[in-house]
Amino acid sequence: MKPKCKILIIAGSDSSGGAGIQADIKTVTALGGYAMTAVTAVTAQNTIGVSSIVSIKPKEVEKQILSTIKDIKPDAIKIGMLHSQQVIKAVIKSVNKIKINKIVLDPVMVAKGGTRLINNAAIIYIKNKLMKNILLITPNIPEAEILSKTKINSKKDMIKAGKILIRLGAKNVLIKGGHLKADQMYDILLSKESIKIFKNKKFNSKNTHGTGCTLSAAIAANLSCGKDLIKSCEL
Ligand code: PXL
């Protein structure tokens, strides 16, 4: 089958296959797209936890992106684990070499078991530099709290945090509500002009590892095939 659309995934490797680049490739492939990759870090992990993280040198991240895009032009880009400020700089520099506005950033910060996947300087850099360069940022509640420096306990708090991120320069923000303790779940998509609320009932499951990666990869795949932002987030 000829793939419909091409998506460049810039993310970390998860040896357990549930999250990271492995989850992204499976998602893009399942949606009929073609996945290219640039690996930013290699994690050794299983369902219990992360046992090691090795960063890929920024120059190597840059080379992966540049070799790929020189030959196969992506229709959209999904960015996941970035790990350090130097890697983010390399990503911005290389992605800026092509004209592409369909970029989705999942601001990955902490693995499900609690291991930090990014340092503080990189978080500040995402806020100050990267966020403005992308179409959509998809934080979960703990990530939105860190980025907006607010506490989120309700749907109202999610909207408030989203508005702060828009004021800080994000074009579109999808705050995922799965961490709220409620039966009704909300994901909230905000831009300067609009707010769209996606509502669903809560599915109780311990198997949530990789859900954020999967969602952002699916949104990037949908965007790459020409769906608009709201339709791409509806899934
Ligand atoms: O789910 C976030 C995530 C993203 N990327 C990598 C990860 C994880 C969580 O463990 O390992 C590489």
GROMACS .gro file of C-alpha atoms and ligand atoms in nm:
model
  247
    1MET     CA    1   0.000   0.000   0.000
    2LYS     CA    2   0.135   0.344  -0.090
    3PRO     CA    3   0.150   0.563   0.224
    4LYS     CA    4  -0.070   0.871   0.205
    5CYS     CA    5   0.143   1.117   0.399
    6LYS     CA    6   0.493   1.150   0.543
    7ILE     CA    7   0.561   1.237   0.904
    8LEU     CA    8   0.901   1.312   1.057
    9ILE     CA    9   0.918   1.199   1.421
   10ILE     CA   10   1.183   1.364   1.639
   11ALA     CA   11   1.175   1.178   1.972
   12GLY     CA   12   1.341   0.941   2.216
   13SER     CA   13   1.356   0.563   2.190
   14ASP     CA   14   1.164   0.355   2.446
   15SER     CA   15   1.305   0.001   2.453
   16SER     CA   16   0.976  -0.130   2.598
   17GLY     CA   17   0.799  -0.020   2.280
   18GLY     CA   18   0.506   0.145   2.460
   19ALA     CA   19   0.604   0.511   2.429
   20GLY     CA   20   0.852   0.729   2.244
   21ILE     CA   21   0.955   0.676   1.885
   22GLN     CA   22   0.828   0.315   1.885
   23ALA     CA   23   0.474   0.426   1.977
   24ASP     CA   24   0.492   0.708   1.724
   25ILE     CA   25   0.597   0.483   1.433
   26LYS     CA   26   0.322   0.232   1.513
   27THR     CA   27   0.061   0.509   1.530
   28VAL     CA   28   0.165   0.679   1.208
   29THR     CA   29   0.179   0.342   1.030
   30ALA     CA   30  -0.163   0.237   1.164
   31LEU     CA   31  -0.308   0.559   1.024
   32GLY     CA   32  -0.163   0.486   0.680
   33GLY     CA   33   0.127   0.731   0.698
   34TYR     CA   34   0.500   0.691   0.636
   35ALA     CA   35   0.725   0.758   0.938
   36MET     CA   36   1.075   0.902   0.925
   37THR     CA   37   1.270   0.942   1.248
   38ALA     CA   38   1.540   1.140   1.426
   39VAL     CA   39   1.630   0.981   1.761
   40THR     CA   40   1.709   1.235   2.037
   41ALA     CA   41   1.783   0.994   2.322
   42VAL     CA   42   1.789   0.622   2.392
   43THR     CA   43   1.616   0.497   2.705
   44ALA     CA   44   1.646   0.149   2.852
   45GLN     CA   45   1.315   0.068   3.020
   46ASN     CA   46   1.042  -0.184   3.081
   47THR     CA   47   0.695  -0.168   3.234
   48ILE     CA   48   0.845  -0.113   3.581
   49GLY     CA   49   1.069   0.183   3.508
   50VAL     CA   50   1.352   0.356   3.324
   51SER     CA   51   1.701   0.216   3.398
   52SER     CA   52   1.909   0.446   3.180
   53ILE     CA   53   1.895   0.739   2.941
   54VAL     CA   54   2.164   0.821   2.685
   55SER     CA   55   2.142   1.151   2.501
   56ILE     CA   56   2.224   1.159   2.131
   57LYS     CA   57   2.474   1.436   2.048
   58PRO     CA   58   2.293   1.746   1.911
   59LYS     CA   59   2.505   1.733   1.593
   60GLU     CA   60   2.385   1.374   1.531
   61VAL     CA   61   2.021   1.476   1.588
   62GLU     CA   62   2.072   1.755   1.337
   63LYS     CA   63   2.231   1.516   1.086
   64GLN     CA   64   1.940   1.271   1.111
   65ILE     CA   65   1.690   1.550   1.045
   66LEU     CA   66   1.887   1.710   0.762
   67SER     CA   67   1.963   1.385   0.576
   68THR     CA   68   1.599   1.282   0.596
   69ILE     CA   69   1.438   1.609   0.490
   70LYS     CA   70   1.685   1.663   0.205
   71ASP     CA   71   1.545   1.354   0.038
   72ILE     CA   72   1.195   1.292   0.180
   73LYS     CA   73   1.002   1.609   0.258
   74PRO     CA   74   0.768   1.558   0.554
   75ASP     CA   75   0.407   1.680   0.544
   76ALA     CA   76   0.412   1.717   0.924
   77ILE     CA   77   0.653   1.682   1.216
   78LYS     CA   78   0.592   1.533   1.559
   79ILE     CA   79   0.840   1.624   1.834
   80GLY     CA   80   0.858   1.424   2.157
   81MET     CA   81   1.136   1.380   2.415
   82LEU     CA   82   1.400   1.651   2.375
   83HIS     CA   83   1.610   1.602   2.687
   84SER     CA   84   1.842   1.906   2.670
   85GLN     CA   85   1.862   2.266   2.553
   86GLN     CA   86   2.138   2.176   2.306
   87VAL     CA   87   1.916   1.916   2.140
   88ILE     CA   88   1.629   2.168   2.116
   89LYS     CA   89   1.861   2.422   1.952
   90ALA     CA   90   1.971   2.158   1.697
   91VAL     CA   91   1.607   2.069   1.626
   92ILE     CA   92   1.502   2.433   1.574
   93LYS     CA   93   1.802   2.501   1.349
   94SER     CA   94   1.744   2.199   1.128
   95VAL     CA   95   1.364   2.214   1.111
   96ASN     CA   96   1.389   2.582   1.008
   97LYS     CA   97   1.567   2.469   0.692
   98ILE     CA   98   1.235   2.353   0.546
   99LYS     CA   99   0.909   2.544   0.517
  100ILE     CA  100   0.669   2.347   0.732
  101ASN     CA  101   0.407   2.473   0.971
  102LYS     CA  102   0.241   2.146   1.074
  103ILE     CA  103   0.458   2.078   1.379
  104VAL     CA  104   0.316   1.909   1.690
  105LEU     CA  105   0.516   1.919   2.015
  106ASP     CA  106   0.446   1.677   2.299
  107PRO     CA  107   0.643   1.843   2.582
  108VAL     CA  108   0.752   1.514   2.740
  109MET     CA  109   0.888   1.571   3.091
  110VAL     CA  110   0.845   1.271   3.320
  111ALA     CA  111   0.806   0.896   3.246
  112LYS     CA  112   0.508   0.721   3.407
  113GLY     CA  113   0.729   0.570   3.679
  114GLY     CA  114   0.855   0.918   3.777
  115THR     CA  115   1.192   0.937   3.594
  116ARG     CA  116   1.271   1.286   3.461
  117LEU     CA  117   1.316   1.285   3.083
  118ILE     CA  118   1.417   1.652   3.043
  119ASN     CA  119   1.626   1.901   3.242
  120ASN     CA  120   1.511   2.239   3.374
  121ALA     CA  121   1.710   2.447   3.126
  122ALA     CA  122   1.541   2.260   2.842
  123ILE     CA  123   1.194   2.328   2.988
  124ILE     CA  124   1.270   2.702   2.998
  125TYR     CA  125   1.399   2.683   2.641
  126ILE     CA  126   1.080   2.510   2.523
  127LYS     CA  127   0.879   2.793   2.681
  128ASN     CA  128   1.091   3.079   2.551
  129LYS     CA  129   1.197   2.958   2.208
  130LEU     CA  130   1.045   2.635   2.078
  131MET     CA  131   0.679   2.694   2.163
  132LYS     CA  132   0.651   2.988   1.919
  133ASN     CA  133   0.788   2.777   1.630
  134ILE     CA  134   0.526   2.506   1.644
  135LEU     CA  135   0.158   2.473   1.549
  136LEU     CA  136   0.037   2.276   1.849
  137ILE     CA  137   0.171   2.188   2.195
  138THR     CA  138   0.002   1.896   2.376
  139PRO     CA  139   0.085   1.906   2.750
  140ASN     CA  140  -0.082   1.680   3.003
  141ILE     CA  141  -0.187   1.839   3.332
  142PRO     CA  142   0.149   1.808   3.518
  143GLU     CA  143   0.331   1.946   3.210
  144ALA     CA  144   0.080   2.231   3.170
  145GLU     CA  145   0.127   2.315   3.542
  146ILE     CA  146   0.504   2.339   3.498
  147LEU     CA  147   0.484   2.541   3.176
  148SER     CA  148   0.215   2.782   3.303
  149LYS     CA  149   0.335   2.789   3.667
  150THR     CA  150  -0.023   2.733   3.788
  151LYS     CA  151  -0.200   2.455   3.979
  152ILE     CA  152  -0.467   2.264   3.783
  153ASN     CA  153  -0.755   2.100   3.970
  154SER     CA  154  -1.047   2.160   3.736
  155LYS     CA  155  -1.162   2.225   3.381
  156LYS     CA  156  -1.155   2.599   3.463
  157ASP     CA  157  -0.791   2.572   3.575
  158MET     CA  158  -0.705   2.390   3.250
  159ILE     CA  159  -0.850   2.678   3.047
  160LYS     CA  160  -0.662   2.932   3.261
  161ALA     CA  161  -0.330   2.747   3.211
  162GLY     CA  162  -0.396   2.716   2.837
  163LYS     CA  163  -0.459   3.091   2.810
  164ILE     CA  164  -0.128   3.157   2.986
  165LEU     CA  165   0.055   2.938   2.733
  166ILE     CA  166  -0.115   3.124   2.446
  167ARG     CA  167  -0.007   3.454   2.603
  168LEU     CA  168   0.348   3.316   2.621
  169GLY     CA  169   0.345   3.261   2.244
  170ALA     CA  170   0.197   2.916   2.178
  171LYS     CA  171  -0.026   2.918   1.867
  172ASN     CA  172  -0.250   2.629   1.977
  173VAL     CA  173  -0.252   2.431   2.300
  174LEU     CA  174  -0.424   2.096   2.364
  175ILE     CA  175  -0.431   2.032   2.739
  176LYS     CA  176  -0.505   1.666   2.808
  177GLY     CA  177  -0.724   1.619   3.112
  178GLY     CA  178  -0.654   1.254   3.191
  179HIS     CA  179  -0.480   1.333   3.522
  180LEU     CA  180  -0.787   1.504   3.675
  181LYS     CA  181  -0.979   1.298   3.929
  182ALA     CA  182  -1.328   1.295   3.776
  183ASP     CA  183  -1.560   1.061   3.587
  184GLN     CA  184  -1.596   1.305   3.299
  185MET     CA  185  -1.274   1.372   3.108
  186TYR     CA  186  -1.191   1.685   2.910
  187ASP     CA  187  -0.918   1.764   2.659
  188ILE     CA  188  -0.917   2.137   2.585
  189LEU     CA  189  -0.791   2.291   2.261
  190LEU     CA  190  -0.718   2.663   2.282
  191SER     CA  191  -0.599   2.925   2.039
  192LYS     CA  192  -0.601   3.307   2.065
  193GLU     CA  193  -0.949   3.312   1.913
  194SER     CA  194  -1.122   2.995   2.028
  195ILE     CA  195  -1.170   2.719   2.283
  196LYS     CA  196  -1.287   2.372   2.186
  197ILE     CA  197  -1.365   2.115   2.455
  198PHE     CA  198  -1.348   1.741   2.380
  199LYS     CA  199  -1.553   1.545   2.632
  200ASN     CA  200  -1.539   1.172   2.710
  201LYS     CA  201  -1.602   0.936   2.998
  202LYS     CA  202  -1.305   0.814   3.198
  203PHE     CA  203  -1.166   0.470   3.110
  204ASN     CA  204  -1.005   0.325   3.420
  205SER     CA  205  -0.679   0.160   3.319
  206LYS     CA  206  -0.327   0.125   3.451
  207ASN     CA  207  -0.201   0.090   3.094
  208THR     CA  208  -0.149   0.456   3.015
  209HIS     CA  209   0.221   0.443   2.927
  210GLY     CA  210   0.268   0.602   2.586
  211THR     CA  211  -0.081   0.746   2.551
  212GLY     CA  212   0.053   1.102   2.512
  213CYS     CA  213   0.304   0.996   2.247
  214THR     CA  214   0.035   0.805   2.059
  215LEU     CA  215  -0.210   1.098   2.066
  216SER     CA  216   0.039   1.358   1.943
  217ALA     CA  217   0.165   1.123   1.669
  218ALA     CA  218  -0.194   1.061   1.557
  219ILE     CA  219  -0.263   1.436   1.545
  220ALA     CA  220   0.054   1.490   1.337
  221ALA     CA  221  -0.051   1.206   1.103
  222ASN     CA  222  -0.398   1.356   1.062
  223LEU     CA  223  -0.257   1.704   0.996
  224SER     CA  224  -0.011   1.562   0.745
  225CYS     CA  225  -0.299   1.415   0.546
  226GLY     CA  226  -0.472   1.753   0.524
  227LYS     CA  227  -0.725   1.743   0.810
  228ASP     CA  228  -0.771   2.073   0.992
  229LEU     CA  229  -0.654   2.112   1.351
  230ILE     CA  230  -0.988   2.043   1.523
  231LYS     CA  231  -1.061   1.736   1.308
  232SER     CA  232  -0.702   1.617   1.364
  233CYS     CA  233  -0.752   1.633   1.742
  234GLU     CA  234  -1.096   1.465   1.733
  235LEU     CA  235  -0.951   1.127   1.634
  236PXL     O1  236   0.549   0.888   2.754
  236PXL     C1  237   0.648   0.979   2.749
  236PXL     C2  238   0.776   0.925   2.691
  236PXL     C3  239   0.821   0.977   2.573
  236PXL     N1  240   0.935   0.935   2.514
  236PXL     C4  241   1.009   0.839   2.570
  236PXL     C5  242   0.968   0.782   2.688
  236PXL     C6  243   0.849   0.824   2.750
  236PXL     C7  244   0.804   0.764   2.873
  236PXL     O2  245   0.862   0.676   2.928
  236PXL     O3  246   1.044   0.686   2.739
  236PXL     C8  247   1.134   0.796   2.502
   0.00000   0.00000   0.00000
